[in-house]
Amino acid sequence: MTALLTIIVLVFILIAIWQMVKIFDLAQARNENITSGVATDQDNKINGYLMMGFLAFIYIITIVCFVKWGDLPLLSNSASEHGPTIDNLMIISLVIIFLVQTITQFLLHYFAFKYKGEKGKKALFFADNNKLEAIWTIIPVIVLAGLIIYGLSTWVNIMGVDESDDPLVVELYAQQFNWKARYAGADNTLGKANVRLIDIDRANILGLDEADPNAQDDVITTELHLPVGKPVLFKMRSQDVLHSAYMPHFRAQMNCVPGMITQFGFTPTVTTEEMRQTPQMIEKVQNINNIRVENSKELVANGEDALERYEFDYLLLCNKICGKSHYNMQMKIIVETQEEFDAWMKEQKEFKNSLVN
C-alpha cells in the first residue's frame, strides 16, 4: 500500500511539473499568431472525459474505503462517560462533510465536462445573482452555527467537572520523554509543587514542597490506575516544553503547558479487562499478533529474539511533537474495579516515605 501511494504521489508530481512547463511556455509566447499552445476542441473534449473519469475514481476509492475500513473503530469504542457524545459530534460532522463533498465534487466535474470549450460556443453566466448568493451563504452559516453551538455545549458539559461528586484528583506530570502520575492521597488534595524544588538527590523528582502537609500522602507512580465509574479530575503540569496529554479511548486531550496548571476530567466506564474481551479488540489483537509471528520468523532465523505478544492496554500519549523521542512518550492506563484500585494504592509509597535522607 505504501509503495502504491508513493507511485501515485510521484505521478501527480510529474503531471504538476508538466502543467507548469506548459504554463511557462504559454507565458513566453510573444507572437499572438502562435496557436500551438492553445487548447483545441479535441483537447477540451479529452479533458472533459478525464474530469468524469477522475470523478468516477474518487467515488470508487470512497466506496472501497467504506467497505474495507468503514467500521470507524475510533468512533465506536469509547471508554468514558462523555465519549459517546464526542463520537456523535464527530459522526455528524463526517456525514455533513461527506454529503457536501459528494455533491460539490459531482457538480464541479460534471460542469467541467458539460460546459467544455467548443468553437462558436459562448458560455452563459450571471454577473451577479442575489438569490443564489443568499442561498449559498445562509445554508453554510446555519449548518456551521449548529455544529459550533453543539460543539460548545458538549465542551462545556465535559469541562464542567462537578467537584461535589468528590472526584479522584490525579496530577499528570509531563517531561521529555515520559509521564508521571501523582495521586492526591487520603486527603484527596494535591500538595504544592514547583519545578524549582526538584531535588534528584532526595528523590523529589516532581518538585513537591516537602513542608506542605498536603504533599506528605501524595503518591507518585509510573502507571496510571483508575477506578471504573469514579469521576477523575486531572491536573496537568509540564517540566520543560509543551506536551499534550492524549487518552484516545477516553476521548480526552489537554495541553500540558510549562508554568501553568491545566485540567481535564472524565469518568471511565469500561475496565481494561472488559475492553480486552470485546470482539473488536480480540480481532485487533489477533491480527497484530499474527503479524508479529510472521515478522519474528526472520528475526529468529538471524539468531535474534522473537517479538513479544501484544496485549491491549489503554495508553496516555503525548500529542505534541516535543522532541526526538516524542513517539515513545507514553504511559499505561489500567482501569479496574474500586477494590482492585484500593489494593493497588495500598502497595504504593507515600511521598514522605519515598524521600532519600
Tab-separated table of C-alpha atoms in Angstrom:
chain	number	residue	atom	x	y	z
A	1	MET	CA	0.000	0.000	0.000
A	2	THR	CA	2.846	2.407	0.858
A	3	ALA	CA	4.538	1.674	-2.484
A	4	LEU	CA	1.279	2.293	-4.363
A	5	LEU	CA	0.703	5.609	-2.596
A	6	THR	CA	4.294	6.633	-3.330
A	7	ILE	CA	3.831	5.859	-7.035
A	8	ILE	CA	0.554	7.818	-7.148
A	9	VAL	CA	2.184	10.831	-5.474
A	10	LEU	CA	5.107	10.710	-7.929
A	11	VAL	CA	2.714	10.545	-10.887
A	12	PHE	CA	0.822	13.597	-9.628
A	13	ILE	CA	4.115	15.455	-9.111
A	14	LEU	CA	5.159	14.681	-12.698
A	15	ILE	CA	1.778	15.839	-14.009
A	16	ALA	CA	2.089	19.063	-11.983
A	17	ILE	CA	5.588	19.680	-13.399
A	18	TRP	CA	4.306	19.023	-16.930
A	19	GLN	CA	1.475	21.516	-16.453
A	20	MET	CA	3.880	24.106	-15.043
A	21	VAL	CA	6.120	23.704	-18.107
A	22	LYS	CA	3.117	24.261	-20.385
A	23	ILE	CA	2.142	27.387	-18.455
A	24	PHE	CA	5.721	28.642	-18.703
A	25	ASP	CA	5.747	28.043	-22.481
A	26	LEU	CA	2.481	29.948	-22.889
A	27	ALA	CA	3.792	32.843	-20.817
A	28	GLN	CA	6.879	33.054	-23.037
A	29	ALA	CA	4.883	33.095	-26.266
A	30	ARG	CA	5.093	36.661	-27.654
A	31	ASN	CA	3.641	36.145	-31.081
A	32	GLU	CA	-0.154	36.391	-30.950
A	33	ASN	CA	-0.372	34.200	-34.052
A	34	ILE	CA	1.177	31.260	-32.221
A	35	THR	CA	-1.687	28.875	-31.554
A	36	SER	CA	0.186	25.643	-30.800
A	37	GLY	CA	-0.250	26.211	-27.070
A	38	VAL	CA	-3.985	26.960	-27.280
A	39	ALA	CA	-6.325	24.109	-26.443
A	40	THR	CA	-8.342	22.744	-29.348
A	41	ASP	CA	-11.849	21.308	-29.224
A	42	GLN	CA	-10.291	17.855	-29.151
A	43	ASP	CA	-8.118	18.841	-26.171
A	44	ASN	CA	-11.162	20.165	-24.315
A	45	LYS	CA	-13.113	17.016	-25.112
A	46	ILE	CA	-10.328	14.798	-23.753
A	47	ASN	CA	-10.033	16.920	-20.592
A	48	GLY	CA	-13.804	16.761	-20.127
A	49	TYR	CA	-13.766	12.960	-20.219
A	50	LEU	CA	-10.730	12.906	-17.923
A	51	MET	CA	-12.660	15.005	-15.413
A	52	MET	CA	-15.526	12.485	-15.442
A	53	GLY	CA	-13.003	9.649	-15.153
A	54	PHE	CA	-11.399	11.307	-12.141
A	55	LEU	CA	-14.846	11.798	-10.586
A	56	ALA	CA	-15.513	8.068	-11.003
A	57	PHE	CA	-12.093	7.363	-9.455
A	58	ILE	CA	-12.954	9.497	-6.389
A	59	TYR	CA	-16.251	7.702	-5.867
A	60	ILE	CA	-14.734	4.234	-6.379
A	61	ILE	CA	-11.947	4.960	-3.858
A	62	THR	CA	-14.568	6.264	-1.402
A	63	ILE	CA	-16.657	3.098	-1.745
A	64	VAL	CA	-13.576	0.880	-1.324
A	65	CYS	CA	-12.575	2.787	1.843
A	66	PHE	CA	-16.067	2.378	3.291
A	67	VAL	CA	-16.100	-1.340	2.537
A	68	LYS	CA	-12.609	-2.043	3.913
A	69	TRP	CA	-12.277	0.486	6.730
A	70	GLY	CA	-15.785	1.826	7.245
A	71	ASP	CA	-16.313	0.340	10.695
A	72	LEU	CA	-14.814	3.524	12.220
A	73	PRO	CA	-13.175	1.758	15.203
A	74	LEU	CA	-12.194	5.006	16.906
A	75	LEU	CA	-15.815	6.147	16.846
A	76	SER	CA	-17.310	3.091	18.484
A	77	ASN	CA	-15.127	2.032	21.413
A	78	SER	CA	-15.133	4.983	23.778
A	79	ALA	CA	-14.475	4.100	27.413
A	80	SER	CA	-15.586	7.271	29.193
A	81	GLU	CA	-18.942	8.704	30.186
A	82	HIS	CA	-18.697	11.617	27.753
A	83	GLY	CA	-17.149	9.525	24.953
A	84	PRO	CA	-20.395	8.735	23.058
A	85	THR	CA	-21.220	12.457	22.917
A	86	ILE	CA	-17.841	13.222	21.328
A	87	ASP	CA	-18.312	10.331	18.889
A	88	ASN	CA	-21.789	11.559	17.991
A	89	LEU	CA	-20.463	15.055	17.271
A	90	MET	CA	-17.709	13.587	15.096
A	91	ILE	CA	-20.120	11.353	13.172
A	92	ILE	CA	-22.466	14.289	12.455
A	93	SER	CA	-19.508	16.334	11.187
A	94	LEU	CA	-18.286	13.459	8.984
A	95	VAL	CA	-21.748	12.863	7.498
A	96	ILE	CA	-22.181	16.551	6.637
A	97	ILE	CA	-18.676	16.748	5.144
A	98	PHE	CA	-19.305	13.563	3.127
A	99	LEU	CA	-22.614	14.817	1.700
A	100	VAL	CA	-21.216	18.246	0.805
A	101	GLN	CA	-18.090	16.671	-0.706
A	102	THR	CA	-20.117	14.219	-2.788
A	103	ILE	CA	-22.458	16.884	-4.193
A	104	THR	CA	-19.876	19.612	-4.822
A	105	GLN	CA	-17.363	17.255	-6.438
A	106	PHE	CA	-20.068	15.928	-8.765
A	107	LEU	CA	-21.111	19.437	-9.780
A	108	LEU	CA	-17.508	20.560	-10.243
A	109	HIS	CA	-16.516	17.673	-12.507
A	110	TYR	CA	-19.835	17.395	-14.356
A	111	PHE	CA	-19.940	21.106	-15.218
A	112	ALA	CA	-16.314	20.926	-16.429
A	113	PHE	CA	-17.434	18.123	-18.759
A	114	LYS	CA	-20.793	19.579	-19.879
A	115	TYR	CA	-19.513	23.107	-20.498
A	116	LYS	CA	-16.126	22.254	-22.000
A	117	GLY	CA	-14.765	24.734	-24.504
A	118	GLU	CA	-16.068	24.450	-28.093
A	119	LYS	CA	-15.632	26.772	-31.068
A	120	GLY	CA	-18.571	29.097	-31.520
A	121	LYS	CA	-19.986	28.224	-28.136
A	122	LYS	CA	-20.328	31.120	-25.710
A	123	ALA	CA	-20.709	30.472	-22.003
A	124	LEU	CA	-23.863	31.727	-20.303
A	125	PHE	CA	-23.067	33.390	-16.991
A	126	PHE	CA	-24.577	35.660	-14.369
A	127	ALA	CA	-22.629	38.760	-13.428
A	128	ASP	CA	-24.416	38.559	-10.074
A	129	ASN	CA	-27.416	36.820	-8.583
A	130	ASN	CA	-28.510	37.918	-5.132
A	131	LYS	CA	-30.801	34.938	-4.633
A	132	LEU	CA	-28.069	32.375	-5.350
A	133	GLU	CA	-25.550	34.228	-3.206
A	134	ALA	CA	-28.029	34.360	-0.318
A	135	ILE	CA	-28.700	30.618	-0.605
A	136	TRP	CA	-25.049	29.508	-0.623
A	137	THR	CA	-24.233	31.915	2.204
A	138	ILE	CA	-27.173	31.279	4.533
A	139	ILE	CA	-27.112	27.455	4.328
A	140	PRO	CA	-23.421	27.108	5.385
A	141	VAL	CA	-23.967	29.716	8.125
A	142	ILE	CA	-26.878	27.722	9.582
A	143	VAL	CA	-25.011	24.385	9.363
A	144	LEU	CA	-21.783	25.749	10.847
A	145	ALA	CA	-23.628	27.652	13.578
A	146	GLY	CA	-25.439	24.441	14.542
A	147	LEU	CA	-22.175	22.492	14.693
A	148	ILE	CA	-20.422	25.211	16.689
A	149	ILE	CA	-23.262	25.563	19.207
A	150	TYR	CA	-23.477	21.781	19.624
A	151	GLY	CA	-19.698	21.560	19.981
A	152	LEU	CA	-19.536	24.355	22.554
A	153	SER	CA	-22.381	22.795	24.543
A	154	THR	CA	-20.555	19.454	24.505
A	155	TRP	CA	-17.288	21.098	25.566
A	156	VAL	CA	-18.917	22.981	28.455
A	157	ASN	CA	-20.570	19.792	29.718
A	158	ILE	CA	-17.260	17.891	29.581
A	159	MET	CA	-15.171	20.610	31.196
A	160	GLY	CA	-17.719	21.393	33.905
A	161	VAL	CA	-16.356	18.918	36.440
A	162	ASP	CA	-18.650	18.822	39.467
A	163	GLU	CA	-16.310	18.733	42.445
A	164	SER	CA	-19.256	17.911	44.708
A	165	ASP	CA	-19.052	14.397	43.216
A	166	ASP	CA	-15.734	14.041	45.082
A	167	PRO	CA	-13.651	13.168	42.010
A	168	LEU	CA	-10.346	11.362	42.338
A	169	VAL	CA	-7.655	14.040	41.940
A	170	VAL	CA	-4.596	12.994	39.916
A	171	GLU	CA	-1.749	15.061	38.554
A	172	LEU	CA	-0.249	14.177	35.173
A	173	TYR	CA	3.344	15.381	35.044
A	174	ALA	CA	4.959	15.620	31.608
A	175	GLN	CA	8.634	15.833	30.817
A	176	GLN	CA	10.785	14.814	27.885
A	177	PHE	CA	10.031	11.949	27.305
A	178	ASN	CA	7.922	10.292	29.969
A	179	TRP	CA	4.891	10.726	32.176
A	180	LYS	CA	4.443	10.554	35.926
A	181	ALA	CA	1.145	10.315	37.806
A	182	ARG	CA	0.693	11.867	41.266
A	183	TYR	CA	-2.293	10.822	43.352
A	184	ALA	CA	-3.611	13.185	45.991
A	185	GLY	CA	-3.605	10.510	48.709
A	186	ALA	CA	-6.121	10.023	51.522
A	187	ASP	CA	-6.941	13.747	51.816
A	188	ASN	CA	-7.602	13.926	48.032
A	189	THR	CA	-5.705	17.228	47.932
A	190	LEU	CA	-2.516	17.593	45.943
A	191	GLY	CA	0.416	19.147	47.734
A	192	LYS	CA	2.110	22.266	46.378
A	193	ALA	CA	4.809	21.704	43.772
A	194	ASN	CA	7.243	23.691	41.696
A	195	VAL	CA	9.935	22.581	39.247
A	196	ARG	CA	12.444	24.726	41.181
A	197	LEU	CA	12.004	22.354	44.140
A	198	ILE	CA	13.102	19.274	42.216
A	199	ASP	CA	15.858	17.512	44.139
A	200	ILE	CA	17.074	14.381	42.405
A	201	ASP	CA	19.413	13.504	45.278
A	202	ARG	CA	16.420	13.249	47.642
A	203	ALA	CA	14.229	11.546	45.000
A	204	ASN	CA	11.915	14.576	44.915
A	205	ILE	CA	11.500	14.154	41.182
A	206	LEU	CA	8.360	16.283	40.745
A	207	GLY	CA	9.389	19.239	42.913
A	208	LEU	CA	6.874	18.754	45.739
A	209	ASP	CA	7.010	21.158	48.657
A	210	GLU	CA	8.347	18.904	51.420
A	211	ALA	CA	6.951	21.272	54.074
A	212	ASP	CA	3.390	21.143	52.743
A	213	PRO	CA	1.184	18.827	54.866
A	214	ASN	CA	-0.981	18.033	51.834
A	215	ALA	CA	2.047	16.680	49.974
A	216	GLN	CA	3.002	14.088	52.588
A	217	ASP	CA	0.489	11.446	51.492
A	218	ASP	CA	0.801	12.099	47.750
A	219	VAL	CA	1.708	9.014	45.719
A	220	ILE	CA	3.920	9.186	42.606
A	221	THR	CA	3.710	6.359	40.053
A	222	THR	CA	4.745	5.486	36.510
A	223	GLU	CA	1.447	3.727	35.781
A	224	LEU	CA	-1.969	5.347	35.791
A	225	HIS	CA	-4.602	3.279	37.633
A	226	LEU	CA	-8.220	4.465	37.564
A	227	PRO	CA	-11.301	3.000	39.290
A	228	VAL	CA	-14.176	2.339	36.881
A	229	GLY	CA	-17.252	4.509	37.370
A	230	LYS	CA	-15.387	7.046	39.529
A	231	PRO	CA	-15.046	10.674	38.273
A	232	VAL	CA	-11.390	11.661	37.843
A	233	LEU	CA	-10.070	15.226	37.803
A	234	PHE	CA	-6.652	15.537	36.171
A	235	LYS	CA	-4.332	18.429	36.972
A	236	MET	CA	-1.574	18.693	34.364
A	237	ARG	CA	1.925	20.185	34.516
A	238	SER	CA	4.917	20.217	32.206
A	239	GLN	CA	8.536	20.405	33.320
A	240	ASP	CA	10.093	21.547	30.069
A	241	VAL	CA	8.236	22.076	26.777
A	242	LEU	CA	4.654	21.995	25.563
A	243	HIS	CA	3.174	18.485	25.762
A	244	SER	CA	-0.373	17.252	25.250
A	245	ALA	CA	-1.971	14.544	27.374
A	246	TYR	CA	-3.966	12.404	24.943
A	247	MET	CA	-6.036	9.409	26.031
A	248	PRO	CA	-7.787	8.314	22.808
A	249	HIS	CA	-10.153	5.681	24.200
A	250	PHE	CA	-11.404	8.165	26.791
A	251	ARG	CA	-11.821	10.938	24.213
A	252	ALA	CA	-9.652	13.164	26.375
A	253	GLN	CA	-6.896	15.585	25.445
A	254	MET	CA	-5.426	18.643	27.129
A	255	ASN	CA	-2.186	20.578	26.671
A	256	CYS	CA	0.426	20.470	29.433
A	257	VAL	CA	1.937	23.938	29.492
A	258	PRO	CA	5.162	24.872	31.312
A	259	GLY	CA	4.496	27.353	34.109
A	260	MET	CA	0.779	26.706	34.485
A	261	ILE	CA	-1.693	24.004	35.531
A	262	THR	CA	-4.367	22.801	33.115
A	263	GLN	CA	-7.118	20.332	33.916
A	264	PHE	CA	-9.485	17.821	32.356
A	265	GLY	CA	-11.942	15.386	33.889
A	266	PHE	CA	-13.832	12.277	32.875
A	267	THR	CA	-15.404	9.127	34.281
A	268	PRO	CA	-14.024	5.814	32.928
A	269	THR	CA	-16.809	3.346	32.134
A	270	VAL	CA	-15.041	0.256	30.752
A	271	THR	CA	-12.301	-1.633	32.599
A	272	THR	CA	-9.164	-2.720	30.800
A	273	GLU	CA	-10.224	-6.360	31.082
A	274	GLU	CA	-13.696	-5.642	29.695
A	275	MET	CA	-12.214	-3.807	26.705
A	276	ARG	CA	-9.844	-6.706	26.051
A	277	GLN	CA	-12.835	-9.057	25.816
A	278	THR	CA	-14.765	-7.075	23.198
A	279	PRO	CA	-14.963	-8.869	19.817
A	280	GLN	CA	-13.445	-5.876	18.080
A	281	MET	CA	-10.420	-5.811	20.382
A	282	ILE	CA	-9.960	-9.601	20.261
A	283	GLU	CA	-9.814	-9.414	16.463
A	284	LYS	CA	-7.407	-6.472	16.515
A	285	VAL	CA	-5.043	-8.155	18.979
A	286	GLN	CA	-5.143	-11.387	16.975
A	287	ASN	CA	-4.261	-9.548	13.754
A	288	ILE	CA	-1.349	-7.748	15.415
A	289	ASN	CA	-0.004	-10.968	16.918
A	290	ASN	CA	-0.272	-12.757	13.565
A	291	ILE	CA	1.866	-10.026	12.029
A	292	ARG	CA	4.363	-10.286	14.896
A	293	VAL	CA	4.594	-14.058	14.434
A	294	GLU	CA	5.392	-13.606	10.741
A	295	ASN	CA	7.963	-10.876	11.431
A	296	SER	CA	9.539	-12.984	14.183
A	297	LYS	CA	10.409	-15.798	11.781
A	298	GLU	CA	13.135	-13.754	10.115
A	299	LEU	CA	14.401	-12.473	13.485
A	300	VAL	CA	14.660	-15.993	14.904
A	301	ALA	CA	16.386	-17.190	11.728
A	302	ASN	CA	19.000	-14.466	12.289
A	303	GLY	CA	19.523	-15.553	15.894
A	304	GLU	CA	17.505	-12.688	17.407
A	305	ASP	CA	14.672	-12.863	19.926
A	306	ALA	CA	11.125	-13.159	18.655
A	307	LEU	CA	8.757	-10.224	19.115
A	308	GLU	CA	6.665	-10.292	22.277
A	309	ARG	CA	2.958	-10.959	22.007
A	310	TYR	CA	0.831	-7.821	22.020
A	311	GLU	CA	-1.751	-7.275	24.742
A	312	PHE	CA	-4.157	-4.367	24.701
A	313	ASP	CA	-3.787	-1.589	27.238
A	314	TYR	CA	-5.214	1.897	27.424
A	315	LEU	CA	-2.459	4.448	26.863
A	316	LEU	CA	-1.661	8.024	27.785
A	317	LEU	CA	0.192	9.520	24.817
A	318	CYS	CA	1.833	12.844	24.062
A	319	ASN	CA	0.070	14.514	21.145
A	320	LYS	CA	2.504	17.389	20.663
A	321	ILE	CA	5.808	16.936	18.855
A	322	CYS	CA	8.055	17.593	21.847
A	323	GLY	CA	11.441	16.289	20.700
A	324	LYS	CA	13.301	13.371	19.182
A	325	SER	CA	11.709	10.698	21.389
A	326	HIS	CA	8.182	12.116	21.255
A	327	TYR	CA	6.921	8.957	19.536
A	328	ASN	CA	7.791	6.875	22.598
A	329	MET	CA	6.313	9.160	25.274
A	330	GLN	CA	3.500	7.060	26.687
A	331	MET	CA	2.196	5.601	29.927
A	332	LYS	CA	-0.025	2.584	30.540
A	333	ILE	CA	-3.505	3.242	31.897
A	334	ILE	CA	-5.245	0.486	33.861
A	335	VAL	CA	-8.965	0.836	34.544
A	336	GLU	CA	-10.090	-1.553	37.255
A	337	THR	CA	-12.695	-2.076	39.955
A	338	GLN	CA	-12.660	0.089	43.076
A	339	GLU	CA	-11.489	-2.878	45.148
A	340	GLU	CA	-8.567	-3.585	42.811
A	341	PHE	CA	-7.657	0.107	42.778
A	342	ASP	CA	-7.692	0.332	46.587
A	343	ALA	CA	-5.496	-2.775	46.842
A	344	TRP	CA	-3.005	-1.299	44.359
A	345	MET	CA	-2.906	2.039	46.206
A	346	LYS	CA	-2.016	0.261	49.466
A	347	GLU	CA	1.104	-1.123	47.749
A	348	GLN	CA	2.381	2.347	46.767
A	349	LYS	CA	4.766	4.506	48.783
A	350	GLU	CA	3.616	7.872	50.058
A	351	PHE	CA	5.794	10.858	49.207
A	352	LYS	CA	7.047	11.279	52.780
A	353	ASN	CA	8.297	7.679	52.765
A	354	SER	CA	9.919	7.868	49.336
A	355	LEU	CA	12.415	10.643	50.083
A	356	VAL	CA	16.092	9.795	50.439
A	357	ASN	CA	17.742	11.323	53.525
